[in-house]
Amino acid sequence: MKKIVLALLLAAFSIGASAQFEQGTKYVSASMTGFGLGYSKNTDFFIGLNVNSGYFIVDNWMLFGEFGWEHQDGNSCVDMGVGTRYYLRQNGLYFSGALKYKHVPSNINNVYLSPEVGYCFYLNDHVSIEPALYLDMSLNHFKDFTKVGLKVGFGYYF
């Protein structure tokens, strides 16, 4: 009996989660980013805020734009980017890739390639908590500006 109830619960959760990844669904999120570790000795602890907005062009594939702010080593910087995200329909796991432009006021401009892996924990049919691990690979100064980070955010699917 326990196995049957568990199987029914898993089926119900997977059916409910798949509706968020259908073509035409819109998405917005806000995240705390950073909590990070630097790849090099020049990158210390950093923290920031990130806002994303996206649209599912086909089932499980989302195109998104993002805007972020980050504080590190007494400097604040802003970034903008575009990317794509692929969701595994069965469980909410996603893989993402983005291309970002980051400007630091001390006249440092970098372009980043940012792969990411994350998970959507759904609170209801529309709201999710989304922890993710990401890598910001600097295309201009890989050794000096590449970093690994963790972000946690809230997503809204409508």
Coordinates of C-alpha atoms in Angstrom, one line a residue:
M1 CA 0.0 0.0 0.0
K2 CA 2.8 2.4 0.8
K3 CA 4.4 1.8 -2.6
I4 CA 1.2 2.6 -4.4
V5 CA 0.6 5.8 -2.4
L6 CA 4.2 6.9 -3.0
A7 CA 3.9 6.2 -6.8
L8 CA 0.7 8.2 -7.0
L9 CA 2.3 11.1 -5.2
L10 CA 5.3 11.1 -7.4
A11 CA 3.1 11.0 -10.5
A12 CA 1.0 13.9 -9.2
F13 CA 4.1 16.0 -8.6
S14 CA 5.6 15.3 -12.0
I15 CA 2.4 16.1 -13.8
G16 CA 2.1 19.4 -11.9
A17 CA 5.7 20.4 -12.5
S18 CA 5.6 19.8 -16.2
A19 CA 3.0 22.5 -16.9
Q20 CA 5.5 25.2 -16.0
F21 CA 7.8 24.2 -18.9
E22 CA 5.3 24.4 -21.8
Q23 CA 5.7 26.7 -24.8
G24 CA 4.3 30.2 -24.2
T25 CA 5.0 30.2 -20.5
K26 CA 6.6 33.4 -19.2
Y27 CA 9.1 33.6 -16.4
V28 CA 10.6 36.2 -14.0
S29 CA 12.9 35.7 -11.1
A30 CA 15.1 37.5 -8.5
S31 CA 18.2 35.9 -7.0
M32 CA 20.9 36.5 -4.5
T33 CA 24.1 35.7 -6.3
G34 CA 27.6 35.2 -5.3
F35 CA 28.3 33.5 -2.0
G36 CA 31.2 32.6 -4.2
L37 CA 34.7 31.4 -4.4
G38 CA 37.2 32.9 -6.7
Y39 CA 39.0 30.9 -9.3
S40 CA 42.1 33.0 -8.8
K41 CA 43.8 34.9 -5.9
N42 CA 42.4 38.2 -7.2
T43 CA 38.7 37.2 -6.7
D44 CA 37.6 37.2 -3.1
F45 CA 34.1 36.8 -1.6
F46 CA 31.4 38.6 -3.6
I47 CA 27.7 39.0 -3.4
G48 CA 25.0 40.4 -5.7
L49 CA 21.5 40.6 -6.9
N50 CA 20.2 39.3 -10.2
V51 CA 16.9 39.7 -12.1
N52 CA 15.9 37.4 -15.0
S53 CA 13.0 37.4 -17.4
G54 CA 12.3 34.6 -19.9
Y55 CA 9.9 33.0 -22.4
F56 CA 9.5 29.3 -23.3
I57 CA 9.9 29.2 -27.1
V58 CA 9.2 25.5 -27.2
D59 CA 8.5 22.9 -24.4
N60 CA 11.4 22.8 -21.9
W61 CA 13.5 25.5 -23.7
M62 CA 13.5 29.0 -22.4
L63 CA 15.3 32.1 -23.7
F64 CA 16.0 34.7 -21.1
G65 CA 17.6 38.1 -20.4
E66 CA 19.2 39.1 -17.2
F67 CA 20.4 42.2 -15.3
G68 CA 22.6 42.0 -12.3
W69 CA 24.5 44.0 -9.7
E70 CA 27.5 42.7 -7.7
H71 CA 29.7 44.0 -4.9
Q72 CA 33.3 42.7 -4.6
D73 CA 36.4 44.1 -3.0
G74 CA 34.9 47.5 -2.4
N75 CA 33.7 47.8 -6.1
S76 CA 30.2 47.5 -7.4
C77 CA 29.6 46.4 -11.0
V78 CA 26.6 45.8 -13.2
D79 CA 26.1 43.1 -15.8
M80 CA 23.6 42.3 -18.6
G81 CA 23.2 39.1 -20.5
V82 CA 21.1 36.7 -22.6
G83 CA 20.9 33.0 -22.5
T84 CA 19.0 29.8 -22.8
R85 CA 17.8 27.3 -20.3
Y86 CA 16.8 23.6 -20.8
Y87 CA 14.6 21.9 -18.2
L88 CA 14.4 18.2 -17.6
R89 CA 10.6 17.7 -17.6
Q90 CA 10.7 14.9 -15.1
N91 CA 12.2 16.6 -12.1
G92 CA 12.8 20.4 -12.4
L93 CA 16.6 20.1 -12.9
Y94 CA 17.8 22.6 -15.5
F95 CA 20.9 23.4 -17.4
S96 CA 21.6 27.0 -18.6
G97 CA 24.1 28.9 -20.6
A98 CA 24.4 32.7 -20.9
L99 CA 26.6 35.3 -22.5
K100 CA 27.1 38.4 -20.2
Y101 CA 28.7 41.8 -20.4
K102 CA 30.0 43.1 -17.1
H103 CA 31.2 46.7 -16.4
V104 CA 33.2 47.7 -13.4
P105 CA 33.5 51.5 -12.7
S106 CA 37.3 51.3 -12.7
N107 CA 37.0 50.9 -16.5
I108 CA 37.1 47.1 -16.6
N109 CA 34.8 45.6 -19.2
N110 CA 34.5 41.8 -19.5
V111 CA 32.5 39.3 -21.5
Y112 CA 31.6 36.1 -19.7
L113 CA 30.4 32.7 -20.7
S114 CA 28.3 31.4 -17.9
P115 CA 27.2 27.8 -17.7
E116 CA 24.8 26.9 -14.8
V117 CA 23.0 24.0 -13.3
G118 CA 20.1 24.4 -10.9
Y119 CA 16.9 22.9 -9.6
C120 CA 13.3 24.2 -9.2
F121 CA 11.6 23.4 -5.9
Y122 CA 8.0 24.3 -6.5
L123 CA 6.0 25.9 -3.7
N124 CA 2.8 25.9 -5.8
D125 CA 1.9 25.9 -9.5
H126 CA 3.6 29.2 -10.2
V127 CA 6.3 30.0 -7.6
S128 CA 9.6 28.1 -7.2
I129 CA 12.8 28.4 -5.1
E130 CA 15.7 27.9 -7.4
P131 CA 19.2 27.1 -6.1
A132 CA 21.9 27.0 -8.7
L133 CA 25.7 26.6 -9.1
Y134 CA 27.3 28.7 -11.8
L135 CA 30.7 29.4 -13.4
D136 CA 31.4 32.9 -14.8
M137 CA 34.2 32.3 -17.3
S138 CA 35.9 35.5 -18.3
L139 CA 36.6 35.6 -22.0
N140 CA 38.9 38.6 -21.7
H141 CA 41.0 37.7 -18.6
F142 CA 40.3 34.1 -17.7
K143 CA 42.9 33.8 -15.0
D144 CA 42.1 37.0 -13.2
F145 CA 38.3 37.2 -13.3
T146 CA 36.8 33.7 -13.6
K147 CA 34.7 32.7 -10.6
V148 CA 32.4 30.0 -9.3
G149 CA 29.3 31.0 -7.4
L150 CA 26.1 29.8 -5.8
K151 CA 22.8 31.6 -6.2
V152 CA 19.4 31.2 -4.6
G153 CA 16.3 32.8 -6.0
F154 CA 12.5 32.9 -6.4
G155 CA 11.0 32.2 -9.8
Y156 CA 7.5 33.0 -11.0
Y157 CA 6.0 31.1 -14.0
F158 CA 2.9 32.5 -15.6

